mmCIF file of C-alpha atoms in Angstrom:
data_model
loop_
_atom_site.group_PDB
_atom_site.id
_atom_site.type_symbol
_atom_site.label_atom_id
_atom_site.label_comp_id
_atom_site.label_asym_id
_atom_site.label_seq_id
_atom_site.Cartn_x
_atom_site.Cartn_y
_atom_site.Cartn_z
ATOM 1 C CA UNK A 1 -13.555 -24.795 -6.992
ATOM 2 C CA UNK A 2 -10.884 -27.227 -6.669
ATOM 3 C CA UNK A 3 -7.399 -25.664 -4.597
ATOM 4 C CA UNK A 4 -4.433 -27.956 -4.602
ATOM 5 C CA UNK A 5 -2.142 -27.987 -2.127
ATOM 6 C CA UNK A 6 1.053 -28.313 -0.447
ATOM 7 C CA UNK A 7 1.577 -26.087 1.441
ATOM 8 C CA UNK A 8 -0.456 -27.792 5.477
ATOM 9 C CA UNK A 9 -0.684 -24.672 7.447
ATOM 10 C CA UNK A 10 -0.847 -20.356 6.381
ATOM 11 C CA UNK A 11 1.807 -20.537 9.150
ATOM 12 C CA UNK A 12 4.083 -22.853 6.300
ATOM 13 C CA UNK A 13 2.387 -20.673 4.283
ATOM 14 C CA UNK A 14 3.829 -16.936 6.091
ATOM 15 C CA UNK A 15 7.336 -18.649 6.744
ATOM 16 C CA UNK A 16 7.620 -19.392 2.878
ATOM 17 C CA UNK A 17 6.642 -15.722 2.006
ATOM 18 C CA UNK A 18 9.228 -14.092 4.948
ATOM 19 C CA UNK A 19 11.686 -16.352 3.646
ATOM 20 C CA UNK A 20 11.740 -14.546 -0.120
ATOM 21 C CA UNK A 21 11.664 -11.087 1.548
ATOM 22 C CA UNK A 22 14.165 -11.159 4.733
ATOM 23 C CA UNK A 23 17.446 -10.656 2.691
ATOM 24 C CA UNK A 24 15.518 -7.841 0.108
ATOM 25 C CA UNK A 25 13.885 -5.745 2.834
ATOM 26 C CA UNK A 26 17.541 -5.636 4.855
ATOM 27 C CA UNK A 27 17.994 -1.754 4.781
ATOM 28 C CA UNK A 28 21.265 -0.614 2.564
ATOM 29 C CA UNK A 29 23.611 2.467 4.167
ATOM 30 C CA UNK A 30 22.146 4.318 1.648
ATOM 31 C CA UNK A 31 18.684 3.392 1.789
ATOM 32 C CA UNK A 32 19.381 3.665 6.021
ATOM 33 C CA UNK A 33 20.682 6.983 4.975
ATOM 34 C CA UNK A 34 17.978 8.261 2.477
ATOM 35 C CA UNK A 35 14.995 7.424 5.889
ATOM 36 C CA UNK A 36 17.429 9.330 7.582
ATOM 37 C CA UNK A 37 16.601 12.402 4.652
ATOM 38 C CA UNK A 38 12.857 11.934 4.404
ATOM 39 C CA UNK A 39 12.382 12.512 8.485
ATOM 40 C CA UNK A 40 14.902 15.144 9.239
ATOM 41 C CA UNK A 41 13.026 17.495 12.092
ATOM 42 C CA UNK A 42 9.982 15.561 12.456
ATOM 43 C CA UNK A 43 10.605 14.323 16.141
ATOM 44 C CA UNK A 44 6.982 12.187 16.166
ATOM 45 C CA UNK A 45 6.416 8.880 14.160
ATOM 46 C CA UNK A 46 3.648 9.148 13.448
ATOM 47 C CA UNK A 47 5.317 12.066 10.808
ATOM 48 C CA UNK A 48 8.144 9.637 10.400
ATOM 49 C CA UNK A 49 5.733 7.250 9.087
ATOM 50 C CA UNK A 50 3.281 10.181 7.111
ATOM 51 C CA UNK A 51 7.337 11.256 5.051
ATOM 52 C CA UNK A 52 7.656 7.981 3.894
ATOM 53 C CA UNK A 53 4.781 6.334 3.092
ATOM 54 C CA UNK A 54 4.058 9.523 1.092
ATOM 55 C CA UNK A 55 7.365 9.250 -0.808
ATOM 56 C CA UNK A 56 6.892 5.596 -1.703
ATOM 57 C CA UNK A 57 3.268 5.959 -2.518
ATOM 58 C CA UNK A 58 4.324 9.004 -4.884
ATOM 59 C CA UNK A 59 7.417 8.720 -5.985
ATOM 60 C CA UNK A 60 7.317 5.081 -7.189
ATOM 61 C CA UNK A 61 5.517 3.907 -9.667
ATOM 62 C CA UNK A 62 3.967 0.724 -9.767
ATOM 63 C CA UNK A 63 4.502 -1.384 -12.387
ATOM 64 C CA UNK A 64 3.983 -5.633 -12.433
ATOM 65 C CA UNK A 65 5.508 -8.043 -14.785
ATOM 66 C CA UNK A 66 5.246 -11.323 -12.723
ATOM 67 C CA UNK A 67 7.485 -14.768 -14.097
ATOM 68 C CA UNK A 68 8.991 -17.741 -11.611
ATOM 69 C CA UNK A 69 9.250 -16.806 -9.039
ATOM 70 C CA UNK A 70 9.617 -13.368 -8.465
ATOM 71 C CA UNK A 71 5.699 -13.035 -9.226
ATOM 72 C CA UNK A 72 6.407 -13.828 -5.340
ATOM 73 C CA UNK A 73 9.541 -12.638 -3.850
ATOM 74 C CA UNK A 74 9.980 -9.098 -4.482
ATOM 75 C CA UNK A 75 13.385 -7.262 -5.838
ATOM 76 C CA UNK A 76 16.375 -5.375 -3.054
ATOM 77 C CA UNK A 77 15.147 -2.918 -1.364
ATOM 78 C CA UNK A 78 18.123 -1.031 -2.674
ATOM 79 C CA UNK A 79 17.152 -2.397 -6.163
ATOM 80 C CA UNK A 80 13.836 -0.520 -5.982
ATOM 81 C CA UNK A 81 14.728 1.854 -4.833
ATOM 82 C CA UNK A 82 17.339 3.416 -7.677
ATOM 83 C CA UNK A 83 14.784 1.854 -10.423
ATOM 84 C CA UNK A 84 12.085 4.285 -8.940
ATOM 85 C CA UNK A 85 9.425 1.466 -9.647
ATOM 86 C CA UNK A 86 7.311 -1.799 -8.224
ATOM 87 C CA UNK A 87 4.821 -4.453 -8.290
ATOM 88 C CA UNK A 88 2.847 -3.885 -5.167
ATOM 89 C CA UNK A 89 4.903 -6.530 -3.450
ATOM 90 C CA UNK A 90 8.145 -4.319 -4.370
ATOM 91 C CA UNK A 91 6.575 -1.179 -2.856
ATOM 92 C CA UNK A 92 5.884 -3.428 0.261
ATOM 93 C CA UNK A 93 9.758 -4.057 0.464
ATOM 94 C CA UNK A 94 10.820 -0.693 -0.027
ATOM 95 C CA UNK A 95 8.295 1.269 2.398
ATOM 96 C CA UNK A 96 9.835 -1.852 5.274
ATOM 97 C CA UNK A 97 13.394 -1.536 4.439
ATOM 98 C CA UNK A 98 12.567 2.414 4.911
ATOM 99 C CA UNK A 99 11.111 2.271 7.965
ATOM 100 C CA UNK A 100 12.734 -0.029 9.424
ATOM 101 C CA UNK A 101 16.218 1.974 8.531
ATOM 102 C CA UNK A 102 14.530 4.496 11.109
ATOM 103 C CA UNK A 103 13.518 2.218 13.295
ATOM 104 C CA UNK A 104 9.555 0.595 12.273
ATOM 105 C CA UNK A 105 8.504 -2.247 11.509
ATOM 106 C CA UNK A 106 6.414 -2.752 8.309
ATOM 107 C CA UNK A 107 4.782 -6.231 7.853
ATOM 108 C CA UNK A 108 3.224 -7.247 5.302
ATOM 109 C CA UNK A 109 -0.392 -8.862 3.940
ATOM 110 C CA UNK A 110 -1.038 -10.911 1.455
ATOM 111 C CA UNK A 111 -5.482 -10.624 0.521
ATOM 112 C CA UNK A 112 -6.489 -11.099 -2.244
ATOM 113 C CA UNK A 113 -8.776 -7.301 -3.897
ATOM 114 C CA UNK A 114 -10.876 -9.456 -6.359
ATOM 115 C CA UNK A 115 -11.842 -13.522 -4.433
ATOM 116 C CA UNK A 116 -12.849 -14.577 -0.962
ATOM 117 C CA UNK A 117 -10.248 -16.085 0.552
ATOM 118 C CA UNK A 118 -10.334 -20.640 1.610
ATOM 119 C CA UNK A 119 -9.376 -20.604 4.540
ATOM 120 C CA UNK A 120 -9.184 -24.191 4.472
ATOM 121 C CA UNK A 121 -6.488 -24.535 1.929
ATOM 122 C CA UNK A 122 -3.165 -22.641 2.768
ATOM 123 C CA UNK A 123 -2.006 -21.672 -0.637
ATOM 124 C CA UNK A 124 0.007 -18.676 -1.668
ATOM 125 C CA UNK A 125 -1.615 -18.768 -4.940
ATOM 126 C CA UNK A 126 -5.338 -17.741 -3.300
ATOM 127 C CA UNK A 127 -3.438 -14.136 -2.585
ATOM 128 C CA UNK A 128 -2.767 -11.708 -5.310
ATOM 129 C CA UNK A 129 -1.796 -8.486 -3.819
ATOM 130 C CA UNK A 130 0.648 -7.449 -0.916
ATOM 131 C CA UNK A 131 -0.031 -4.190 2.269
ATOM 132 C CA UNK A 132 1.971 -3.215 4.598
ATOM 133 C CA UNK A 133 1.055 -3.436 8.475
ATOM 134 C CA UNK A 134 2.755 -1.541 10.235
ATOM 135 C CA UNK A 135 1.451 -2.760 14.527
ATOM 136 C CA UNK A 136 0.587 0.267 17.032
ATOM 137 C CA UNK A 137 0.026 -1.251 20.598
ATOM 138 C CA UNK A 138 -2.600 -3.604 19.887
ATOM 139 C CA UNK A 139 -4.099 -1.615 16.711
ATOM 140 C CA UNK A 140 -2.675 -2.585 13.089
ATOM 141 C CA UNK A 141 -1.919 0.939 10.810
ATOM 142 C CA UNK A 142 -2.629 -0.914 7.061
ATOM 143 C CA UNK A 143 -1.588 1.520 4.383
ATOM 144 C CA UNK A 144 -1.601 0.360 0.632
ATOM 145 C CA UNK A 145 1.323 1.827 -1.613
ATOM 146 C CA UNK A 146 -0.111 0.785 -5.398
ATOM 147 C CA UNK A 147 -2.766 2.856 -6.408
ATOM 148 C CA UNK A 148 -0.246 5.866 -5.504
ATOM 149 C CA UNK A 149 -2.419 9.104 -4.016
ATOM 150 C CA UNK A 150 -3.603 7.702 -1.514
ATOM 151 C CA UNK A 151 -3.714 9.451 1.479
ATOM 152 C CA UNK A 152 -1.965 6.917 4.995
ATOM 153 C CA UNK A 153 -4.065 4.727 6.377
ATOM 154 C CA UNK A 154 -7.000 4.821 2.989
ATOM 155 C CA UNK A 155 -7.817 1.615 1.961
ATOM 156 C CA UNK A 156 -9.419 1.182 -2.093
ATOM 157 C CA UNK A 157 -13.107 -0.684 -1.780
ATOM 158 C CA UNK A 158 -11.944 -3.648 -3.181
ATOM 159 C CA UNK A 159 -9.105 -4.587 -0.209
ATOM 160 C CA UNK A 160 -12.110 -2.648 2.413
ATOM 161 C CA UNK A 161 -13.974 -5.765 5.218
ATOM 162 C CA UNK A 162 -11.166 -8.307 4.022
ATOM 163 C CA UNK A 163 -9.081 -11.354 5.709
ATOM 164 C CA UNK A 164 -5.774 -10.446 4.768
ATOM 165 C CA UNK A 165 -2.414 -13.211 6.161
ATOM 166 C CA UNK A 166 -0.298 -11.307 8.169
ATOM 167 C CA UNK A 167 3.226 -12.131 8.815
ATOM 168 C CA UNK A 168 4.766 -11.118 11.934
ATOM 169 C CA UNK A 169 7.913 -11.882 13.512
ATOM 170 C CA UNK A 170 6.081 -13.514 16.412
ATOM 171 C CA UNK A 171 3.117 -15.416 14.373
ATOM 172 C CA UNK A 172 1.011 -15.733 11.580
ATOM 173 C CA UNK A 173 -2.633 -15.071 11.375
ATOM 174 C CA UNK A 174 -5.976 -13.641 9.524
ATOM 175 C CA UNK A 175 -6.754 -10.682 10.674
ATOM 176 C CA UNK A 176 -9.683 -8.573 9.123
ATOM 177 C CA UNK A 177 -8.752 -5.097 7.075
ATOM 178 C CA UNK A 178 -11.251 -2.225 8.301
ATOM 179 C CA UNK A 179 -14.821 -2.511 7.166
ATOM 180 C CA UNK A 180 -14.889 1.741 5.997
ATOM 181 C CA UNK A 181 -12.790 3.808 4.649
ATOM 182 C CA UNK A 182 -10.493 5.997 7.198
ATOM 183 C CA UNK A 183 -12.328 8.937 5.253
ATOM 184 C CA UNK A 184 -15.982 9.735 4.390
ATOM 185 C CA UNK A 185 -17.193 9.324 1.632
ATOM 186 C CA UNK A 186 -17.995 13.438 0.388
ATOM 187 C CA UNK A 187 -17.882 16.213 -1.861
ATOM 188 C CA UNK A 188 -18.683 19.904 -2.020
ATOM 189 C CA UNK A 189 -19.293 21.789 -4.918
ATOM 190 C CA UNK A 190 -18.443 26.217 -4.570
ATOM 191 C CA UNK A 191 -19.553 28.528 -7.421
ATOM 192 C CA UNK A 192 -19.372 31.869 -7.014
ATOM 193 C CA UNK A 193 -20.687 33.716 -10.160
ATOM 194 C CA UNK A 194 -22.599 37.586 -10.763
ATOM 195 C CA UNK A 195 -23.855 38.986 -13.581
ATOM 196 C CA UNK A 196 -22.962 41.766 -14.938
ATOM 197 C CA UNK A 197 -25.377 45.398 -16.667
ATOM 198 C CA UNK A 198 -25.256 42.927 -19.823
ATOM 199 C CA UNK A 199 -26.022 40.633 -18.673
ATOM 200 C CA UNK A 200 -22.741 38.237 -18.966
ATOM 201 C CA UNK A 201 -22.511 35.556 -16.022
ATOM 202 C CA UNK A 202 -18.609 35.700 -14.559
ATOM 203 C CA UNK A 203 -18.369 32.353 -11.803
ATOM 204 C CA UNK A 204 -15.535 30.663 -10.326
ATOM 205 C CA UNK A 205 -16.331 26.776 -9.430
ATOM 206 C CA UNK A 206 -14.492 25.545 -6.693
ATOM 207 C CA UNK A 207 -15.249 21.583 -6.370
ATOM 208 C CA UNK A 208 -13.476 18.925 -2.806
ATOM 209 C CA UNK A 209 -13.696 15.297 -2.906
ATOM 210 C CA UNK A 210 -12.410 13.164 0.309
ATOM 211 C CA UNK A 211 -12.793 9.375 0.390
ATOM 212 C CA UNK A 212 -13.329 6.928 -3.005
ATOM 213 C CA UNK A 213 -13.477 9.781 -5.012
ATOM 214 C CA UNK A 214 -10.502 11.685 -4.089
ATOM 215 C CA UNK A 215 -8.816 8.579 -5.442
ATOM 216 C CA UNK A 216 -10.329 9.146 -8.511
ATOM 217 C CA UNK A 217 -9.287 12.698 -9.702
ATOM 218 C CA UNK A 218 -6.487 11.651 -8.181
ATOM 219 C CA UNK A 219 -4.930 9.593 -9.926
ATOM 220 C CA UNK A 220 -6.395 11.541 -12.951
ATOM 221 C CA UNK A 221 -4.649 14.420 -12.178
ATOM 222 C CA UNK A 222 -1.213 12.177 -12.031
ATOM 223 C CA UNK A 223 -1.856 9.663 -15.388
ATOM 224 C CA UNK A 224 -2.193 13.525 -17.929
ATOM 225 C CA UNK A 225 0.164 15.519 -18.589
#
C-alpha cells in the first residue's frame, strides 16, 4: 500500500545493481577454462549457449539465504563455481560469467514472481527474483536457471507476461517476458497390453509430457533418492 524509495529513476536502480555485480561477474581463468570445456566441439552459438545453460541449471542447487547486502549482491562467479550452489542472482552471475568466457553477453532481468510492480516508484525492493537475458539481434532470449530442471527458454507461469527490468550496457528498461510458454503444454499416455489364455493382463504404460507438467515431473525425479 505504501512504497518509499531513495531512487529517483529506474536507470538509477539498474546502474546500482550493475555496480553490485560488476566485479562478481568477471570470468577468472578457471571460469574461462570451464566454459571452453563445456563448449568443446560446438561451433553453433545456440548449442554453446544451451550447453552452458544446462550445466548451470542442472548442476547448481538453488540455496537462498539473504543477509544484509546479500539480499541484492551476488557472490563472485568463481566462488559459486566452487560452492556448486547459489540463489537466483548467483546462478545468473555464474551463467553470465561462463558465457562471457566464450564471448556471449548475458544480462540480468529483475522481476517479481508474486506481486505487480509499481513502475511509478523506482525501487529494487519491488523485485524478488533475477533471471537472465541474451540479446539476439533485436529479440531477447529469456532463461531462468533457478528451477534447475527447466529447458532453456522456458519460464514458469508466475514469470510469464510480466514486466522485468532488463539491465544492459546501453540502457535500463522494462521489457515484458513472453506471455506463452516456450513449449506447448501437452501430455500423451500410451498403454500396450495383452491378456493370455488364463486371463492374466500384462501391460506397459508410457507417459510423455511437455511444458509446465514436464517441469513438475522433472523436479519430482530430481528430488527423489
